[in-house]
XYZ file of C-alpha atoms in Angstrom:
754
model
C 52.171 33.074 -133.370
C 54.707 30.779 -134.643
C 53.466 27.499 -136.366
C 54.355 23.836 -137.600
C 55.134 23.366 -140.357
C 52.107 21.938 -142.513
C 52.068 18.272 -143.865
C 51.241 15.941 -147.005
C 50.517 13.025 -147.194
C 51.016 10.864 -150.235
C 48.421 7.600 -150.476
C 49.401 4.472 -152.153
C 49.443 0.804 -151.856
C 52.184 1.136 -148.927
C 51.280 3.831 -147.082
C 48.360 4.843 -146.201
C 49.581 5.004 -142.563
C 47.161 8.703 -141.993
C 43.966 7.255 -141.774
C 42.184 4.734 -138.665
C 42.577 1.098 -139.292
C 39.390 0.226 -138.685
C 38.631 3.331 -141.656
C 40.449 1.974 -144.199
C 39.247 -1.363 -143.673
C 35.656 0.080 -143.526
C 36.024 2.533 -146.941
C 37.586 -1.253 -149.264
C 34.151 -2.875 -147.989
C 32.252 -0.247 -148.934
C 33.190 0.368 -151.908
C 32.951 -2.811 -152.984
C 29.515 -3.724 -151.372
C 27.621 -0.432 -152.317
C 28.593 -0.897 -156.035
C 27.694 -4.796 -155.761
C 30.002 -4.516 -158.500
C 33.297 -6.594 -157.161
C 34.654 -7.034 -160.632
C 34.358 -3.677 -162.404
C 36.470 -2.755 -158.971
C 38.921 -4.368 -158.960
C 40.301 -3.674 -162.850
C 39.328 -0.164 -161.805
C 41.072 -0.727 -159.380
C 44.280 -2.202 -160.671
C 43.590 0.629 -164.114
C 43.849 3.279 -161.046
C 47.524 2.334 -158.878
C 48.470 0.979 -163.543
C 48.068 4.868 -164.337
C 49.879 6.650 -160.825
C 52.646 5.948 -163.423
C 52.242 7.428 -165.952
C 51.525 11.518 -167.186
C 48.801 12.880 -166.479
C 47.555 16.202 -165.649
C 45.575 16.604 -162.940
C 43.620 20.097 -161.427
C 44.110 21.413 -164.557
C 41.332 24.507 -164.875
C 41.151 27.561 -166.877
C 38.809 29.904 -168.252
C 38.475 28.657 -171.310
C 37.014 25.170 -169.069
C 34.529 26.546 -166.631
C 33.259 28.545 -170.336
C 33.371 25.543 -172.022
C 31.058 23.532 -169.015
C 28.519 22.434 -170.041
C 30.563 20.486 -172.786
C 32.256 18.148 -170.344
C 28.922 17.816 -167.808
C 31.650 14.655 -166.021
C 32.729 17.494 -164.691
C 31.505 19.370 -160.884
C 35.493 21.928 -161.245
C 34.287 24.543 -159.675
C 32.569 25.124 -156.328
C 28.649 25.830 -157.954
C 30.237 23.722 -160.821
C 31.216 26.327 -163.546
C 31.071 30.989 -162.911
C 27.265 31.322 -162.252
C 27.763 29.117 -159.484
C 24.731 27.811 -159.378
C 25.043 24.301 -158.590
C 23.454 22.787 -161.430
C 24.549 20.206 -162.902
C 23.743 19.444 -167.323
C 24.086 15.270 -165.692
C 20.573 12.777 -166.647
C 21.830 9.478 -166.310
C 19.680 9.860 -163.309
C 16.660 12.118 -163.854
C 13.119 11.590 -161.953
C 11.826 8.247 -164.223
C 14.609 5.264 -162.683
C 16.090 8.173 -159.149
C 13.661 5.637 -156.633
C 16.807 2.931 -157.341
C 19.676 5.275 -155.881
C 22.257 4.436 -152.968
C 25.520 3.548 -152.018
C 28.359 3.628 -154.260
C 30.901 4.757 -151.404
C 31.895 6.457 -148.562
C 35.277 7.669 -147.391
C 35.830 9.337 -143.295
C 37.437 11.983 -142.342
C 37.869 10.424 -138.956
C 36.647 13.587 -137.917
C 33.270 14.786 -135.156
C 32.842 18.020 -136.558
C 30.916 20.122 -138.867
C 30.726 20.275 -143.360
C 29.774 22.529 -144.926
C 32.137 21.903 -148.018
C 31.228 20.542 -150.645
C 34.360 18.697 -153.143
C 35.106 19.588 -156.841
C 35.222 16.776 -159.444
C 38.198 16.689 -162.293
C 38.909 14.677 -164.826
C 38.145 11.848 -161.547
C 39.661 13.361 -158.826
C 37.665 14.810 -155.991
C 39.211 17.626 -154.337
C 37.614 18.779 -150.564
C 38.037 20.484 -147.641
C 37.683 19.256 -143.923
C 38.032 20.385 -140.333
C 41.274 23.133 -139.805
C 41.412 23.398 -143.697
C 43.296 19.932 -144.117
C 42.527 18.809 -147.436
C 42.009 15.222 -149.353
C 41.760 14.387 -153.223
C 40.245 10.876 -154.126
C 39.777 8.875 -156.217
C 35.552 9.787 -157.762
C 34.809 6.522 -158.477
C 35.606 5.246 -155.379
C 37.006 7.221 -152.958
C 39.965 5.751 -152.654
C 42.428 8.718 -150.719
C 45.227 10.235 -153.422
C 47.027 12.428 -150.022
C 45.788 14.292 -147.442
C 46.732 17.918 -146.670
C 47.430 19.189 -142.602
C 48.150 22.924 -142.918
C 48.485 22.653 -138.962
C 46.509 25.352 -137.940
C 47.858 27.250 -134.337
C 45.720 25.575 -131.576
C 44.788 28.674 -130.407
C 42.454 29.506 -133.913
C 40.334 26.510 -133.204
C 38.468 29.307 -130.071
C 38.565 32.110 -132.354
C 35.473 31.074 -135.322
C 32.260 31.074 -133.639
C 30.982 28.333 -135.831
C 32.963 26.079 -134.610
C 36.235 24.586 -137.217
C 34.299 23.978 -140.567
C 36.416 24.293 -143.994
C 33.855 25.543 -146.985
C 36.194 24.394 -149.945
C 39.209 24.550 -151.578
C 39.170 25.457 -155.259
C 41.367 24.071 -157.922
C 42.779 25.986 -160.258
C 45.613 25.716 -162.727
C 47.449 22.213 -161.739
C 46.710 23.849 -158.257
C 44.906 23.272 -154.885
C 44.133 26.308 -152.861
C 42.765 26.640 -149.202
C 42.854 28.149 -147.045
C 43.211 27.598 -142.768
C 41.611 28.132 -140.498
C 43.894 30.491 -138.605
C 43.696 32.408 -141.415
C 47.048 31.222 -144.436
C 46.397 30.550 -147.899
C 47.584 27.517 -149.631
C 48.268 26.820 -152.674
C 49.213 22.579 -153.176
C 51.049 20.732 -156.835
C 46.272 19.007 -157.681
C 49.034 15.754 -158.629
C 50.307 15.504 -155.311
C 48.446 17.346 -152.470
C 52.516 18.579 -151.475
C 53.265 22.639 -150.823
C 53.847 25.074 -153.026
C 53.677 28.364 -151.631
C 51.553 29.138 -148.396
C 51.361 32.768 -147.399
C 49.418 34.561 -143.763
C 46.679 36.090 -144.989
C 45.766 37.956 -141.345
C 46.894 41.425 -140.399
C 46.032 41.448 -136.499
C 46.316 37.553 -134.708
C 45.881 39.841 -131.429
C 42.390 39.837 -132.648
C 39.950 36.995 -133.425
C 39.688 36.643 -136.790
C 40.086 32.613 -138.579
C 39.466 32.102 -142.668
C 36.097 29.243 -142.482
C 35.706 30.391 -146.345
C 36.409 28.259 -149.853
C 39.518 31.316 -151.289
C 37.794 33.199 -154.824
C 39.838 32.198 -158.228
C 39.353 36.123 -160.863
C 41.328 36.569 -162.972
C 45.822 36.660 -161.865
C 44.679 36.228 -158.473
C 42.858 33.953 -155.380
C 41.764 36.461 -154.012
C 40.372 34.835 -149.765
C 38.004 36.448 -146.669
C 37.541 35.575 -142.936
C 35.622 35.821 -140.274
C 34.864 37.474 -136.841
C 32.822 40.310 -136.724
C 31.203 38.333 -134.466
C 33.478 37.934 -131.981
C 35.024 39.642 -128.428
C 35.206 42.864 -126.892
C 33.998 44.347 -130.002
C 34.540 41.942 -132.848
C 37.956 42.593 -136.287
C 37.222 44.526 -139.527
C 36.338 43.016 -142.742
C 38.354 42.627 -145.304
C 39.347 40.128 -148.708
C 43.150 40.241 -150.007
C 43.531 39.218 -153.496
C 47.002 37.099 -154.601
C 49.131 36.250 -156.984
C 47.982 33.169 -157.988
C 51.892 31.818 -158.968
C 54.039 33.368 -156.023
C 51.490 33.914 -153.392
C 52.894 37.097 -153.786
C 50.340 40.602 -152.410
C 48.346 41.845 -155.026
C 45.887 43.963 -153.554
C 43.591 44.325 -149.947
C 40.222 46.208 -149.396
C 38.786 46.592 -146.137
C 34.735 46.470 -145.838
C 34.693 49.379 -142.772
C 37.114 52.723 -141.702
C 39.829 51.617 -139.201
C 39.990 53.250 -136.133
C 38.428 57.416 -136.004
C 41.311 59.889 -137.870
C 43.608 57.104 -138.935
C 44.505 56.890 -142.589
C 42.076 55.522 -145.319
C 44.218 52.318 -146.983
C 41.735 53.532 -150.164
C 39.801 56.093 -151.817
C 36.337 53.706 -151.057
C 37.200 53.821 -147.100
C 35.571 58.150 -147.343
C 33.023 57.345 -149.121
C 32.193 54.686 -146.173
C 33.078 56.448 -143.150
C 31.307 59.188 -143.391
C 28.273 56.941 -142.568
C 29.770 56.554 -138.549
C 30.282 58.176 -135.734
C 33.745 59.924 -135.562
C 33.631 59.699 -132.497
C 32.891 55.920 -131.752
C 34.707 53.531 -129.318
C 37.989 52.721 -131.655
C 37.627 48.883 -129.369
C 34.217 48.389 -131.876
C 36.199 47.508 -135.210
C 33.516 47.588 -137.447
C 32.854 43.657 -138.151
C 31.714 43.735 -142.501
C 34.074 41.040 -143.693
C 33.227 37.833 -145.795
C 32.976 34.808 -144.782
C 31.443 32.869 -147.157
C 30.379 34.024 -150.629
C 32.463 35.401 -153.174
C 31.743 35.017 -157.507
C 33.538 36.300 -160.358
C 32.616 37.126 -163.272
C 35.615 36.715 -165.926
C 33.464 38.577 -169.172
C 33.152 42.465 -166.656
C 36.192 41.138 -164.922
C 34.205 41.471 -161.160
C 34.869 40.588 -158.081
C 31.640 40.338 -156.142
C 31.900 39.713 -152.587
C 29.167 39.724 -150.162
C 29.468 41.357 -145.955
C 28.738 40.312 -142.952
C 26.864 42.275 -140.395
C 27.687 45.374 -137.735
C 29.997 45.195 -134.721
C 29.294 44.976 -131.838
C 25.230 44.256 -133.103
C 23.678 47.232 -130.997
C 23.948 50.745 -132.941
C 24.506 52.466 -129.766
C 28.218 51.067 -129.475
C 28.745 51.608 -132.840
C 27.703 55.503 -132.723
C 25.930 58.049 -131.252
C 22.674 57.649 -134.343
C 21.514 55.067 -136.120
C 23.802 55.300 -138.806
C 23.802 52.839 -142.333
C 27.518 52.429 -141.820
C 29.457 51.552 -144.966
C 29.785 48.571 -145.921
C 28.730 45.949 -144.117
C 25.308 44.102 -144.588
C 26.273 44.616 -148.187
C 27.391 43.175 -151.801
C 29.936 44.351 -153.583
C 31.753 45.082 -156.910
C 35.107 45.012 -157.066
C 38.160 45.508 -160.347
C 39.922 42.332 -160.311
C 42.798 42.971 -161.017
C 43.584 46.451 -159.049
C 40.976 45.648 -155.806
C 38.643 48.945 -156.334
C 34.863 48.801 -155.878
C 33.220 49.213 -159.364
C 29.442 49.723 -157.300
C 27.623 47.496 -153.743
C 24.211 47.511 -152.945
C 23.376 47.078 -148.631
C 20.967 45.185 -148.615
C 20.833 46.347 -144.523
C 21.735 49.583 -143.701
C 23.555 49.781 -140.679
C 22.353 46.553 -139.884
C 21.097 45.095 -136.198
C 19.974 41.541 -137.036
C 23.473 39.987 -137.842
C 21.892 40.178 -141.581
C 25.273 38.942 -143.609
C 25.347 39.346 -146.598
C 27.054 36.400 -147.860
C 24.784 34.091 -148.951
C 26.706 32.458 -151.701
C 26.105 34.469 -155.164
C 24.535 32.434 -158.697
C 24.977 34.437 -161.175
C 22.566 34.270 -164.181
C 20.972 36.164 -167.408
C 17.549 36.565 -166.929
C 14.245 38.470 -169.139
C 13.635 41.283 -167.091
C 10.598 43.525 -168.621
C 11.512 42.313 -172.943
C 15.482 42.381 -171.877
C 17.799 39.800 -171.726
C 19.565 41.032 -168.145
C 22.913 39.404 -166.638
C 21.908 39.671 -163.297
C 22.951 38.566 -160.052
C 20.247 37.067 -157.408
C 20.717 36.876 -153.508
C 18.200 35.153 -151.092
C 19.117 36.752 -148.501
C 20.167 36.820 -144.654
C 17.411 39.401 -143.669
C 14.590 37.310 -146.012
C 14.608 39.131 -149.100
C 15.580 38.282 -152.150
C 17.358 40.763 -154.548
C 18.043 40.181 -158.553
C 20.920 42.997 -158.907
C 22.306 43.742 -162.449
C 25.853 42.155 -162.299
C 27.741 45.369 -164.449
C 25.433 47.688 -162.847
C 24.137 47.183 -159.321
C 20.490 48.116 -159.613
C 18.422 46.928 -157.783
C 15.512 44.999 -160.450
C 13.986 43.690 -157.561
C 13.758 42.280 -154.259
C 10.522 40.603 -152.490
C 10.454 38.107 -149.309
C 11.400 34.828 -149.527
C 10.403 33.480 -146.102
C 8.233 35.519 -143.402
C 10.073 38.974 -142.878
C 8.955 41.260 -139.748
C 11.816 43.312 -139.603
C 11.234 44.984 -142.650
C 7.969 46.146 -144.779
C 9.179 46.081 -148.021
C 12.600 46.932 -150.009
C 11.440 49.988 -151.950
C 13.165 49.272 -155.657
C 13.161 52.781 -156.216
C 15.596 53.257 -153.134
C 16.789 50.152 -153.094
C 16.645 50.798 -149.074
C 13.912 48.348 -147.220
C 11.592 50.248 -144.752
C 12.062 49.300 -141.362
C 8.951 48.169 -139.348
C 7.912 47.786 -135.337
C 9.954 44.837 -134.716
C 12.951 46.069 -136.078
C 13.231 47.884 -132.789
C 15.266 45.866 -129.228
C 16.491 49.151 -128.053
C 13.380 49.994 -125.520
C 12.085 46.497 -124.285
C 12.913 42.392 -125.756
C 11.383 41.594 -129.353
C 10.683 39.147 -131.507
C 11.240 39.450 -134.547
C 11.360 37.679 -138.369
C 13.957 35.867 -139.284
C 16.018 34.759 -136.758
C 19.977 35.348 -136.399
C 20.369 31.528 -138.516
C 18.744 34.086 -141.138
C 16.282 32.872 -143.546
C 18.922 31.762 -146.148
C 22.512 30.756 -145.252
C 25.760 29.641 -145.824
C 24.009 26.654 -147.106
C 23.986 26.914 -150.881
C 21.118 27.285 -153.203
C 20.424 26.231 -156.899
C 18.999 27.994 -159.808
C 17.815 25.204 -162.607
C 18.200 27.629 -166.148
C 16.334 24.425 -167.267
C 13.737 25.725 -165.005
C 14.393 29.701 -164.366
C 13.788 28.591 -161.071
C 15.194 28.779 -157.891
C 15.468 26.297 -155.041
C 16.614 27.660 -151.666
C 16.772 26.066 -148.231
C 14.911 28.364 -146.183
C 14.893 28.315 -142.752
C 11.650 30.044 -140.696
C 12.236 30.923 -137.664
C 11.376 33.313 -135.778
C 13.858 35.337 -132.926
C 13.974 37.150 -128.733
C 17.028 39.884 -129.340
C 17.351 40.816 -126.242
C 19.643 43.913 -125.185
C 22.328 42.469 -122.468
C 23.891 45.771 -121.089
C 19.596 46.715 -120.054
C 17.418 43.248 -119.579
C 17.682 43.319 -116.566
C 20.295 39.958 -116.639
C 22.931 38.557 -114.463
C 24.470 38.348 -118.925
C 25.631 41.908 -120.474
C 27.588 39.857 -122.668
C 27.976 36.803 -124.589
C 30.901 35.938 -126.361
C 28.992 35.577 -130.757
C 26.717 37.699 -128.975
C 28.125 40.846 -127.753
C 26.193 42.891 -125.840
C 23.274 41.433 -127.771
C 21.305 38.118 -127.300
C 19.475 36.458 -130.309
C 17.325 33.543 -129.198
C 15.831 31.174 -131.410
C 12.120 29.844 -129.523
C 10.853 27.419 -130.382
C 7.584 24.759 -127.834
C 10.627 24.814 -125.285
C 11.304 28.273 -124.576
C 10.246 28.778 -121.960
C 10.987 32.603 -121.050
C 10.713 32.557 -116.643
C 13.939 29.952 -116.529
C 15.910 32.632 -118.530
C 14.587 34.956 -116.743
C 17.622 35.364 -114.105
C 20.119 35.760 -116.589
C 18.853 37.133 -119.719
C 15.562 39.779 -118.001
C 12.054 39.515 -118.723
C 12.211 38.021 -122.336
C 8.548 38.614 -124.200
C 6.061 35.106 -123.696
C 6.484 32.640 -127.659
C 3.362 33.420 -128.721
C 4.625 37.906 -128.831
C 4.722 37.715 -132.303
C 5.011 35.380 -133.461
C 3.393 33.464 -137.135
C 3.368 30.718 -139.987
C 3.803 27.067 -138.253
C 3.479 26.644 -133.843
C 6.818 25.381 -134.891
C 10.256 26.344 -136.575
C 10.904 24.770 -139.885
C 12.565 24.319 -142.831
C 10.927 24.245 -145.807
C 12.857 23.575 -150.042
C 10.749 26.461 -151.788
C 10.872 26.783 -154.649
C 11.254 30.171 -156.145
C 10.849 32.424 -159.592
C 13.249 34.968 -159.245
C 11.123 36.352 -162.316
C 8.077 37.153 -161.355
C 10.141 37.056 -157.477
C 7.124 34.792 -156.537
C 7.500 31.235 -154.973
C 5.646 28.196 -157.495
C 6.353 25.178 -154.749
C 7.916 24.609 -151.784
C 8.232 21.556 -149.487
C 8.954 20.933 -145.993
C 11.903 19.467 -144.973
C 12.392 19.571 -140.935
C 10.092 20.479 -138.126
C 11.633 21.575 -134.919
C 14.992 23.391 -134.085
C 16.679 21.739 -136.043
C 20.242 24.237 -137.160
C 18.924 23.997 -140.916
C 18.821 21.528 -143.558
C 21.214 21.474 -146.074
C 21.820 22.647 -149.196
C 20.264 22.960 -153.222
C 21.734 20.248 -156.129
C 19.389 20.704 -159.180
C 20.382 18.866 -163.130
C 18.576 18.363 -166.147
C 16.683 15.467 -164.949
C 13.905 16.910 -163.621
C 15.963 16.989 -159.957
C 16.454 18.525 -157.531
C 17.929 17.460 -154.594
C 18.728 17.464 -151.398
C 20.114 16.491 -147.575
C 18.432 16.904 -144.446
C 19.035 17.029 -140.787
C 16.940 14.121 -140.286
C 20.021 12.489 -142.480
C 18.242 11.196 -145.752
C 19.125 12.761 -148.661
C 15.534 13.012 -150.243
C 15.316 14.031 -154.341
C 12.119 16.235 -155.386
C 10.768 16.742 -158.576
C 11.593 20.204 -160.214
C 9.290 20.952 -161.541
C 6.921 20.546 -159.384
C 8.767 19.515 -156.149
C 6.662 16.429 -155.850
C 8.760 13.895 -153.674
C 10.540 10.642 -155.781
C 12.895 9.341 -153.128
C 14.717 9.386 -150.234
C 17.799 7.615 -149.410
C 18.584 6.936 -145.152
C 22.121 7.969 -144.417
C 22.497 8.078 -140.558
C 24.711 11.749 -140.765
C 23.981 15.132 -140.685
C 23.751 16.037 -144.347
C 23.594 19.990 -144.292
C 26.652 20.299 -147.642
C 25.313 20.871 -151.269
C 25.629 17.737 -152.875
C 27.228 17.079 -156.328
C 26.988 14.856 -159.387
C 29.588 13.789 -161.709
C 30.148 10.771 -164.209
C 32.910 8.262 -163.933
C 33.331 5.747 -166.902
C 30.005 7.126 -168.318
C 27.842 5.795 -163.739
C 26.044 9.148 -162.508
C 27.048 9.654 -159.048
C 26.344 12.245 -156.754
C 27.936 12.149 -153.066
C 27.610 15.118 -150.787
C 29.392 15.610 -147.124
C 28.310 15.035 -143.795
C 28.425 16.289 -140.528
C 26.644 18.386 -137.557
C 27.990 21.362 -136.237
C 28.446 25.168 -137.848
C 26.424 27.219 -135.339
C 24.970 23.676 -134.376
C 27.386 24.395 -131.197
C 25.734 26.344 -128.876
C 23.012 24.070 -128.475
C 22.041 20.465 -127.293
C 21.438 18.516 -130.452
C 17.772 18.143 -131.725
C 16.247 15.270 -131.021
C 14.303 16.360 -134.493
C 17.937 15.796 -136.070
C 19.972 12.249 -137.062
C 22.899 13.394 -135.215
C 20.799 13.156 -131.457
C 20.979 8.777 -132.750
C 24.386 7.966 -133.386
C 27.476 9.019 -133.241
C 29.076 12.466 -135.951
C 30.978 10.605 -137.966
C 32.536 12.797 -140.807
C 32.488 11.546 -144.887
C 31.918 11.770 -147.449
C 28.692 9.332 -149.461
C 28.806 9.196 -153.114
C 25.390 7.168 -155.137
C 25.169 6.065 -157.198
C 21.867 3.687 -159.505
C 21.309 0.811 -157.867
C 23.061 0.846 -155.463
C 22.987 -0.056 -152.553
C 22.341 0.913 -148.191
C 24.124 3.394 -146.739
C 26.174 2.444 -143.896
C 24.985 4.359 -140.761
C 27.444 4.989 -138.385
C 27.365 3.926 -134.041
C 24.942 5.013 -132.052
C 24.782 7.678 -129.599
C 25.682 6.920 -126.538
C 26.353 8.467 -123.665
C 27.939 7.629 -120.410
C 27.426 8.001 -117.570
C 28.231 10.843 -115.401
C 30.986 9.743 -113.053
C 30.040 9.926 -108.868
C 31.492 14.250 -108.003
C 33.617 14.595 -104.998
C 32.306 17.431 -102.965
C 31.675 21.188 -103.986
C 32.746 23.506 -100.190
C 31.371 26.710 -103.338
C 29.128 28.772 -101.752
C 26.213 29.992 -103.597
C 27.147 32.271 -104.530
C 30.205 31.285 -106.647
C 28.301 29.223 -108.075
C 25.718 31.358 -109.316
C 29.146 34.477 -110.484
C 30.283 30.673 -111.754
C 26.518 30.596 -113.947
C 27.203 33.672 -114.839
C 30.802 33.637 -115.985
C 30.011 29.768 -118.077
C 26.848 31.583 -119.654
C 29.556 34.462 -121.275
C 32.379 32.592 -122.510
C 32.044 29.279 -122.545
C 28.526 27.454 -123.564
C 29.016 29.205 -127.229
C 30.768 25.213 -127.703
C 29.727 23.481 -124.146
C 25.513 22.883 -123.835
C 24.461 20.071 -121.487
C 23.388 17.784 -123.016
C 24.530 15.034 -126.357
C 26.662 17.769 -128.590
C 30.072 17.948 -131.226
C 32.020 19.816 -128.461
C 32.192 17.912 -124.624
C 29.571 17.994 -121.631
C 31.736 19.387 -118.935
C 29.354 17.913 -116.626
C 30.246 14.782 -117.721
C 34.125 14.793 -116.854
C 36.466 12.181 -115.174
C 37.757 13.675 -112.281
C 41.603 13.152 -114.312
C 40.268 17.076 -116.319
C 38.152 17.968 -113.743
C 41.178 18.708 -112.154
C 43.122 20.282 -114.233
C 41.023 22.744 -115.921
C 43.047 25.976 -114.789
C 45.444 23.914 -117.213
C 43.767 24.069 -119.925
C 41.477 27.393 -119.976
C 44.248 29.800 -118.170
C 47.172 28.133 -120.036
C 45.627 26.422 -122.609
C 46.817 22.757 -122.574
C 44.230 21.421 -125.015
C 44.519 24.059 -127.828
C 46.191 21.699 -129.970
C 42.977 20.476 -129.758
C 40.935 23.434 -130.394
C 39.657 24.376 -127.057
C 42.624 27.333 -126.660
C 43.769 29.353 -123.748
C 41.090 32.093 -122.392
C 43.334 33.652 -120.167
C 42.866 36.813 -122.394
C 39.430 37.237 -119.989
C 38.710 35.089 -117.646
C 41.654 34.645 -114.399
C 42.270 31.532 -112.058
C 40.022 32.277 -109.763
C 37.095 32.864 -112.671
C 38.108 29.415 -114.071
C 37.433 28.640 -110.577
C 34.136 29.769 -109.707
C 33.615 27.954 -113.417
C 34.324 24.341 -112.243
C 32.054 25.736 -109.102
C 29.275 25.924 -111.289
C 29.637 22.839 -113.141
C 30.561 20.440 -110.688
C 27.167 21.575 -109.034
C 25.917 21.371 -112.316
C 27.690 17.798 -112.648
C 25.909 16.439 -108.570
C 22.404 17.231 -109.833
C 22.931 15.348 -113.361
C 24.041 12.992 -111.013
C 20.851 12.732 -108.980
C 18.632 12.621 -111.986
C 20.532 9.450 -112.714
C 20.400 8.197 -109.665
C 17.297 8.964 -108.199
C 16.638 5.068 -107.474
C 19.448 5.210 -106.185
C 20.211 8.408 -104.510
C 15.960 7.126 -102.381
């Protein structure tokens, strides 16, 4: 791919042109109002301006600082604060006695309107974070004033490849540099002081496949490691791997593939010989296996082990991967690699032969626990499949596994063998079944938190079932869904109507079939004892389909913080779960909050923006994103702050009068099938983060072919689809959209039409 050069914008009083004018003004005013300390803030701004010319070392994180992070509680040096990945802070100035005074300090708007899943890093008063496409932002952590912004100039076609939006899950800061992966798979090293590019490398092995990078890089020894996504995409997904690059030069040090290549292909490293024994040697080489490493990684410097989690098998249906169901190593697994060589030390497969999109990429927590009377170094994960795993992080030995959410696909995990015991609800080859948990997972990318003070893990839990449908054999008109292959995962709630879906997907089970628990899907904040493998307390945080609530922060102030789909940042007592306060923001809060202090003032900050897998459905009325515009921003809070400014209210424009539709009913029906298969992953009918194509104006409607076939809007994230759609297909899709536009127009203008 030909890519324009990446660009860094330095920001000071003379150069703030990258921001929208209104954003710049609002940013400054909001900081002053929120803090109610105008003289002090002016003084602080003066100090910052004067210090701009003084020598200062930025982003100086190393192993010694991470090891001694308890001695500098004011900083948040890594995504989970330190090597433990616990999202726990020893700060306690904000505590259970005064957290009700929490209010607005400042916010910083990105000028984008997509999903936000990163947690910032704060080093010596400077905040570093990433946004859509892999943009990087450096801010004054006390005021939110921008220092610099980096634009990776990601290739527009790559906007089509992520399963779940153009998001990014964070940066790594190390030895004066900031590392980030752009959505098109390029890895960058930037100067922490200026944002200037030091080096860039292309991490993608095959750009003809739908690879993307949305995860945060992981520093491991002398290497920076990055994975990728794409295991759900295209006809047969992609082949998962991680790559390790020299921190200084960007040279490739090693690469570890998580699944074997095509049958008969040579093995890139010895571990693949073991993996190949668990795959059908006669499988279709177009099905590339999956096992992508798109999120969770961790590193133990004492053991020099890098821990990676691998994603779902591709395709989902095991019958397309082989003649018999096999384990298909190393999909849905936790793997420990030597950070110097990339050789595997051990692996644990959480979901052998995964058929349910149960990735094992959820963020890990590294801790020490008393197990059977001995202090053990463990790795903990609340897996997407609904089981909480405690493993010895030196050997991979399974100490315990227990379901932390409703699970029906397996009855238990046999600790002796380490394998799940499958239940009847796991089997959808003979017809659709309702299974817990859903494809969203009992827990997915929003980080959990571990408090060494309470000994509890705090998990953002999704209690939701899933209807798994074999599209190829269920009698519906849709046999393929981009992002789902030939298996559809429908999350049934009160709006679920099997009859209306039957023409597309075939006969589906009733809502009550196999359902357990509450009458609606809902989210829970669950405090979990990892030693006793039991729930200590829980609080329902959202009712109804809201995608999910945010990640978790715990602190020495006996507090647990979580942002919600309702737009509230809520604080609970860590020991008993008593709700202390909820601060409304008007923004969807999915990321995990962080906390830090500058000049003795403690802040809590969270990145805001609705998106991610939410692109698959209209914005539900249970979320704040249905009421307010989805302005991406970082919001910082402090004691005695003000009210959080809310974004403008969301107003849907009326559908313009559509032109006449000359297409036949047969063409419209074919357009519906094609739209469902290739377009509905991002474009839904109703309020969304992408355009509702029923409401497009005539000028856009006239250029649908240019947009879909020629990629006219690829720079905006709408890549071309000429590889899977013909001009005739696009005409059919356009006819279907026009039919739907007329239906909506008549509905909105019912009185006038009469």
